[in-house]
C-alpha cells in the first residue's frame, strides 16, 4: 500500500514537473511582451502609450518594420512601448497641414487593419483585403 | 518749341500706348518690358497650363507646400531634406518607410493624359522605389503608380475604369548616386509612354488601356499606397505633375541645361527683354 502511494506521488510529481518544463520551453506567441488582446483593446492601449510618449518627446513615436522605435530620425529605447508591438505591426507617424497623428498598421495574411489618431484619422483607419489573385501589387 | 509738345506726345504714345481693358478701364503700359523666359513652372504659359501640383520640396521636414496652393503634402515618418537641384530636396529613407501623402487625392486622381517632372538622386539599388501613386488594394481604389522596380527599370502601372491592369516598364541605365532629371508622359488616347532624361527624349513604349481609374485612394510621393508600400530611397526635388502632354520643348525647359527651374520665383533661365507692339504681356 505504501509503495502504491509512493508511486502515485512520484507519478504526480513527474506529470506536474513535465508540465512545468513544457511551459518553460514551449514556443512563445508572436506577440512580444503581452497577452493576445482584441484589436480594439490593442489600439486603445497603444493610444494611451503614445499619449505618454507625446508628453515626453513632443511627438509620437514610429515603429519600423524591423522593430526600431524612431523619434524623428533618432532610434530610441522605450521597452514598455516596444513590448506591446507584435511583429506584424508597424506604427507610422504623420505631420500634415491639419496636424500630427499616428497610424497603427497590422497585416495578417492578406488582411490589413489600420487605426489612426489625429486630423487624418478617418482616411487612415480601415480594414482591407488584398487581392491575392492579382500579380501586380 | 512749336513742335515740342507734339514730339513729347509722340514719344509718350510710342512708349506708353493706350490699351483696352475688358474691365472698361483704360490703362497705360510700357511697350518694352523685361520678362523671364520659363524661369518657373507655375507661371510659365505652357508648363503652368493644366498643372495639377508643383512642390519645391525645400522644407526640412513636415508639410510640403504645393506652389499651386491645392495639394499640400503630409510628412509620414519624418522625411528630412538633402541637397537638391534648387535648394533642398525631400530625402526619403527606405529603411524608415518615409513618404509624403495627400489623404484626399482630388485632382491628383488623374484619369487621362499625365506628365510628371522630378529630379531624383537614387541612394541605393534597393528594389521597388516609388515615385508616386494612388494605388489602393481594391477595385475602387486602384489608380496608377510610377516606380523604379529596380535601379534599371521604371514602371508606370495603372488600372483602367474596369479595373483591368496595364503597365509599361522602361529599361533604363542605373543612376544610383547621380541627380537626374526625369519627365514621364502618358498619352492616354494612344496608350503611349515617353520618358525624358536630362532634357532629352530617352525612351518610348506602348501599352493597351487608354484610361486610368479615378481612384479615391490617398495620393503618395515616395510610395504607392497607404502604409508606405514601395518606399523610395533617395532625394527628390522640384516635383511637378500636369494633365497636359509635355514634349521635348517642355522637358528641355524643365531641365534648363542642368540647372532646373523652380515651381515659382527666381531660379535658372535668363532674363530676356521682349518687344510686344500691342503692349500686351
PDB file of N, CA and C in Angstrom, chain A residues 62 64-65 68 70 72-73 91-97 103 105 112 120 123-124 126 128-131 134 136-137, chain B residues 62-63 72 74-78 80 95-97 99 101 103 135 137-138 142 145 155 157 159 165 225-227 230:
ATOM      1  N   UNK A  62       7.452  56.428 -33.967  1.00  0.00           N
ATOM      2  CA  UNK A  62       7.277  55.484 -35.078  1.00  0.00           C
ATOM      3  C   UNK A  62       7.846  54.125 -34.701  1.00  0.00           C
ATOM      4  N   UNK A  64       9.215  50.880 -36.805  1.00  0.00           N
ATOM      5  CA  UNK A  64       9.534  50.440 -38.168  1.00  0.00           C
ATOM      6  C   UNK A  64       9.263  48.944 -38.341  1.00  0.00           C
ATOM      7  N   UNK A  65       9.371  48.492 -39.570  1.00  0.00           N
ATOM      8  CA  UNK A  65       9.116  47.073 -39.853  1.00  0.00           C
ATOM      9  C   UNK A  65      10.075  46.154 -39.115  1.00  0.00           C
ATOM     10  N   UNK A  68      12.377  48.919 -34.909  1.00  0.00           N
ATOM     11  CA  UNK A  68      13.048  50.070 -34.296  1.00  0.00           C
ATOM     12  C   UNK A  68      12.007  51.103 -33.880  1.00  0.00           C
ATOM     13  N   UNK A  70      11.432  55.030 -33.467  1.00  0.00           N
ATOM     14  CA  UNK A  70      12.061  56.235 -34.007  1.00  0.00           C
ATOM     15  C   UNK A  70      11.357  57.484 -33.479  1.00  0.00           C
ATOM     16  N   UNK A  72      11.583  61.118 -34.644  1.00  0.00           N
ATOM     17  CA  UNK A  72      12.108  61.796 -35.836  1.00  0.00           C
ATOM     18  C   UNK A  72      13.101  60.846 -36.511  1.00  0.00           C
ATOM     19  N   UNK A  73      14.390  61.204 -36.640  1.00  0.00           N
ATOM     20  CA  UNK A  73      15.327  60.292 -37.301  1.00  0.00           C
ATOM     21  C   UNK A  73      16.244  59.599 -36.297  1.00  0.00           C
ATOM     22  N   UNK A  91       3.987  51.174 -36.693  1.00  0.00           N
ATOM     23  CA  UNK A  91       3.303  52.420 -36.320  1.00  0.00           C
ATOM     24  C   UNK A  91       3.942  53.544 -37.128  1.00  0.00           C
ATOM     25  N   UNK A  92       3.143  54.215 -37.927  1.00  0.00           N
ATOM     26  CA  UNK A  92       3.628  55.346 -38.710  1.00  0.00           C
ATOM     27  C   UNK A  92       3.186  56.650 -38.033  1.00  0.00           C
ATOM     28  N   UNK A  93       4.048  57.629 -38.077  1.00  0.00           N
ATOM     29  CA  UNK A  93       3.687  58.950 -37.552  1.00  0.00           C
ATOM     30  C   UNK A  93       3.532  59.895 -38.721  1.00  0.00           C
ATOM     31  N   UNK A  94       2.661  60.883 -38.583  1.00  0.00           N
ATOM     32  CA  UNK A  94       2.498  61.832 -39.675  1.00  0.00           C
ATOM     33  C   UNK A  94       2.376  63.261 -39.155  1.00  0.00           C
ATOM     34  N   UNK A  95       2.762  64.176 -40.020  1.00  0.00           N
ATOM     35  CA  UNK A  95       2.740  65.600 -39.695  1.00  0.00           C
ATOM     36  C   UNK A  95       2.281  66.337 -40.948  1.00  0.00           C
ATOM     37  N   UNK A  96       1.029  66.756 -40.953  1.00  0.00           N
ATOM     38  CA  UNK A  96       0.468  67.349 -42.154  1.00  0.00           C
ATOM     39  C   UNK A  96      -0.093  68.738 -41.952  1.00  0.00           C
ATOM     40  N   UNK A  97      -0.715  69.267 -42.992  1.00  0.00           N
ATOM     41  CA  UNK A  97      -1.269  70.628 -42.930  1.00  0.00           C
ATOM     42  C   UNK A  97      -2.297  70.790 -41.809  1.00  0.00           C
ATOM     43  N   UNK A 103      -0.537  56.252 -36.982  1.00  0.00           N
ATOM     44  CA  UNK A 103      -1.351  55.208 -37.607  1.00  0.00           C
ATOM     45  C   UNK A 103      -0.744  53.851 -37.271  1.00  0.00           C
ATOM     46  N   UNK A 105      -0.644  49.986 -38.169  1.00  0.00           N
ATOM     47  CA  UNK A 105      -0.973  49.134 -39.319  1.00  0.00           C
ATOM     48  C   UNK A 105      -0.551  47.702 -39.000  1.00  0.00           C
ATOM     49  N   UNK A 112      -5.291  43.653 -44.030  1.00  0.00           N
ATOM     50  CA  UNK A 112      -4.558  44.742 -43.388  1.00  0.00           C
ATOM     51  C   UNK A 112      -5.534  45.598 -42.597  1.00  0.00           C
ATOM     52  N   UNK A 120      -6.005  63.167 -39.739  1.00  0.00           N
ATOM     53  CA  UNK A 120      -6.265  62.302 -40.896  1.00  0.00           C
ATOM     54  C   UNK A 120      -6.770  60.917 -40.480  1.00  0.00           C
ATOM     55  N   UNK A 123      -9.292  58.929 -42.863  1.00  0.00           N
ATOM     56  CA  UNK A 123      -8.734  58.356 -44.099  1.00  0.00           C
ATOM     57  C   UNK A 123      -7.755  57.229 -43.811  1.00  0.00           C
ATOM     58  N   UNK A 124      -7.227  57.204 -42.592  1.00  0.00           N
ATOM     59  CA  UNK A 124      -6.171  56.250 -42.274  1.00  0.00           C
ATOM     60  C   UNK A 124      -6.667  55.059 -41.440  1.00  0.00           C
ATOM     61  N   UNK A 126      -8.906  51.786 -41.424  1.00  0.00           N
ATOM     62  CA  UNK A 126      -9.586  50.918 -42.398  1.00  0.00           C
ATOM     63  C   UNK A 126      -9.252  49.451 -42.131  1.00  0.00           C
ATOM     64  N   UNK A 128      -8.755  46.272 -44.918  1.00  0.00           N
ATOM     65  CA  UNK A 128      -8.791  45.981 -46.342  1.00  0.00           C
ATOM     66  C   UNK A 128      -8.229  44.592 -46.618  1.00  0.00           C
ATOM     67  N   UNK A 129      -8.761  43.985 -47.647  1.00  0.00           N
ATOM     68  CA  UNK A 129      -8.285  42.666 -48.056  1.00  0.00           C
ATOM     69  C   UNK A 129      -7.527  42.807 -49.367  1.00  0.00           C
ATOM     70  N   UNK A 130      -6.315  42.308 -49.395  1.00  0.00           N
ATOM     71  CA  UNK A 130      -5.517  42.379 -50.608  1.00  0.00           C
ATOM     72  C   UNK A 130      -6.029  41.390 -51.640  1.00  0.00           C
ATOM     73  N   UNK A 131      -6.011  41.845 -52.878  1.00  0.00           N
ATOM     74  CA  UNK A 131      -6.437  40.994 -53.983  1.00  0.00           C
ATOM     75  C   UNK A 131      -5.284  40.053 -54.324  1.00  0.00           C
ATOM     76  N   UNK A 134      -4.329  39.028 -58.016  1.00  0.00           N
ATOM     77  CA  UNK A 134      -3.602  39.945 -58.887  1.00  0.00           C
ATOM     78  C   UNK A 134      -2.104  39.686 -58.816  1.00  0.00           C
ATOM     79  N   UNK A 136      -0.062  42.014 -59.809  1.00  0.00           N
ATOM     80  CA  UNK A 136       0.552  43.317 -59.577  1.00  0.00           C
ATOM     81  C   UNK A 136       0.316  43.712 -58.131  1.00  0.00           C
ATOM     82  N   UNK A 137       1.124  44.613 -57.598  1.00  0.00           N
ATOM     83  CA  UNK A 137       0.973  44.979 -56.193  1.00  0.00           C
ATOM     84  C   UNK A 137      -0.333  45.721 -55.918  1.00  0.00           C
TER      85      UNK A 137
ATOM     86  N   UNK B  62       8.198  67.973 -42.176  1.00  0.00           N
ATOM     87  CA  UNK B  62       6.801  68.396 -42.056  1.00  0.00           C
ATOM     88  C   UNK B  62       6.118  68.597 -43.393  1.00  0.00           C
ATOM     89  N   UNK B  63       5.038  69.372 -43.386  1.00  0.00           N
ATOM     90  CA  UNK B  63       4.225  69.597 -44.582  1.00  0.00           C
ATOM     91  C   UNK B  63       5.049  70.134 -45.742  1.00  0.00           C
ATOM     92  N   UNK B  72      -1.097  70.402 -50.621  1.00  0.00           N
ATOM     93  CA  UNK B  72      -0.023  70.319 -49.629  1.00  0.00           C
ATOM     94  C   UNK B  72       0.080  68.878 -49.126  1.00  0.00           C
ATOM     95  N   UNK B  74       1.361  65.720 -46.613  1.00  0.00           N
ATOM     96  CA  UNK B  74       1.659  65.311 -45.239  1.00  0.00           C
ATOM     97  C   UNK B  74       2.956  64.498 -45.204  1.00  0.00           C
ATOM     98  N   UNK B  75       3.765  64.799 -44.214  1.00  0.00           N
ATOM     99  CA  UNK B  75       5.020  64.070 -43.995  1.00  0.00           C
ATOM    100  C   UNK B  75       4.721  62.795 -43.196  1.00  0.00           C
ATOM    101  N   UNK B  76       5.155  61.654 -43.702  1.00  0.00           N
ATOM    102  CA  UNK B  76       4.982  60.386 -42.991  1.00  0.00           C
ATOM    103  C   UNK B  76       6.338  59.856 -42.561  1.00  0.00           C
ATOM    104  N   UNK B  77       6.501  59.669 -41.269  1.00  0.00           N
ATOM    105  CA  UNK B  77       7.703  59.077 -40.690  1.00  0.00           C
ATOM    106  C   UNK B  77       8.942  59.948 -40.872  1.00  0.00           C
ATOM    107  N   UNK B  78       8.716  61.247 -40.870  1.00  0.00           N
ATOM    108  CA  UNK B  78       9.785  62.261 -40.834  1.00  0.00           C
ATOM    109  C   UNK B  78      10.709  62.215 -42.048  1.00  0.00           C
ATOM    110  N   UNK B  80      13.145  63.986 -44.024  1.00  0.00           N
ATOM    111  CA  UNK B  80      14.031  65.138 -43.837  1.00  0.00           C
ATOM    112  C   UNK B  80      14.466  65.668 -45.205  1.00  0.00           C
ATOM    113  N   UNK B  95      14.510  52.493 -45.349  1.00  0.00           N
ATOM    114  CA  UNK B  95      14.518  51.668 -44.137  1.00  0.00           C
ATOM    115  C   UNK B  95      13.516  52.175 -43.100  1.00  0.00           C
ATOM    116  N   UNK B  96      13.196  53.473 -43.184  1.00  0.00           N
ATOM    117  CA  UNK B  96      12.247  54.054 -42.225  1.00  0.00           C
ATOM    118  C   UNK B  96      10.848  54.223 -42.821  1.00  0.00           C
ATOM    119  N   UNK B  97      10.654  53.722 -44.036  1.00  0.00           N
ATOM    120  CA  UNK B  97       9.360  53.860 -44.736  1.00  0.00           C
ATOM    121  C   UNK B  97       8.882  55.316 -44.726  1.00  0.00           C
ATOM    122  N   UNK B  99       7.621  58.695 -46.510  1.00  0.00           N
ATOM    123  CA  UNK B  99       6.915  59.106 -47.716  1.00  0.00           C
ATOM    124  C   UNK B  99       6.052  60.321 -47.432  1.00  0.00           C
ATOM    125  N   UNK B 101       2.216  62.287 -48.439  1.00  0.00           N
ATOM    126  CA  UNK B 101       0.890  61.836 -48.870  1.00  0.00           C
ATOM    127  C   UNK B 101      -0.139  62.944 -48.831  1.00  0.00           C
ATOM    128  N   UNK B 103      -4.242  62.889 -48.175  1.00  0.00           N
ATOM    129  CA  UNK B 103      -5.317  61.971 -47.785  1.00  0.00           C
ATOM    130  C   UNK B 103      -6.437  61.920 -48.816  1.00  0.00           C
ATOM    131  N   UNK B 135      -2.613  54.031 -55.531  1.00  0.00           N
ATOM    132  CA  UNK B 135      -2.918  52.683 -55.950  1.00  0.00           C
ATOM    133  C   UNK B 135      -3.266  51.845 -54.726  1.00  0.00           C
ATOM    134  N   UNK B 137      -5.888  48.836 -52.748  1.00  0.00           N
ATOM    135  CA  UNK B 137      -5.906  47.374 -52.844  1.00  0.00           C
ATOM    136  C   UNK B 137      -7.229  46.837 -53.360  1.00  0.00           C
ATOM    137  N   UNK B 138      -8.180  47.723 -53.616  1.00  0.00           N
ATOM    138  CA  UNK B 138      -9.487  47.270 -54.110  1.00  0.00           C
ATOM    139  C   UNK B 138      -9.804  47.978 -55.428  1.00  0.00           C
ATOM    140  N   UNK B 142      -7.754  51.467 -56.891  1.00  0.00           N
ATOM    141  CA  UNK B 142      -6.537  51.274 -57.679  1.00  0.00           C
ATOM    142  C   UNK B 142      -6.514  52.272 -58.829  1.00  0.00           C
ATOM    143  N   UNK B 145       0.473  54.080 -60.485  1.00  0.00           N
ATOM    144  CA  UNK B 145       1.721  54.378 -59.782  1.00  0.00           C
ATOM    145  C   UNK B 145       2.880  54.373 -60.754  1.00  0.00           C
ATOM    146  N   UNK B 155       8.680  51.703 -63.993  1.00  0.00           N
ATOM    147  CA  UNK B 155       7.383  51.193 -64.466  1.00  0.00           C
ATOM    148  C   UNK B 155       6.243  52.158 -64.160  1.00  0.00           C
ATOM    149  N   UNK B 157       2.355  51.841 -63.865  1.00  0.00           N
ATOM    150  CA  UNK B 157       1.347  50.787 -63.718  1.00  0.00           C
ATOM    151  C   UNK B 157      -0.002  51.437 -63.441  1.00  0.00           C
ATOM    152  N   UNK B 159      -4.601  50.918 -63.513  1.00  0.00           N
ATOM    153  CA  UNK B 159      -5.835  50.174 -63.740  1.00  0.00           C
ATOM    154  C   UNK B 159      -6.768  51.087 -64.513  1.00  0.00           C
ATOM    155  N   UNK B 165      -5.731  45.690 -65.289  1.00  0.00           N
ATOM    156  CA  UNK B 165      -4.369  46.172 -65.086  1.00  0.00           C
ATOM    157  C   UNK B 165      -3.643  46.394 -66.406  1.00  0.00           C
ATOM    158  N   UNK B 225       0.980  53.529 -51.956  1.00  0.00           N
ATOM    159  CA  UNK B 225      -0.299  53.462 -51.239  1.00  0.00           C
ATOM    160  C   UNK B 225      -0.102  53.682 -49.747  1.00  0.00           C
ATOM    161  N   UNK B 226      -1.230  53.803 -49.058  1.00  0.00           N
ATOM    162  CA  UNK B 226      -1.234  53.956 -47.607  1.00  0.00           C
ATOM    163  C   UNK B 226      -0.460  52.815 -46.955  1.00  0.00           C
ATOM    164  N   UNK B 227       0.319  53.156 -45.971  1.00  0.00           N
ATOM    165  CA  UNK B 227       1.162  52.161 -45.328  1.00  0.00           C
ATOM    166  C   UNK B 227       2.579  52.217 -45.864  1.00  0.00           C
ATOM    167  N   UNK B 230       6.359  50.239 -51.276  1.00  0.00           N
ATOM    168  CA  UNK B 230       7.397  50.662 -52.227  1.00  0.00           C
ATOM    169  C   UNK B 230       8.047  51.992 -51.799  1.00  0.00           C
TER     170      UNK B 230
END
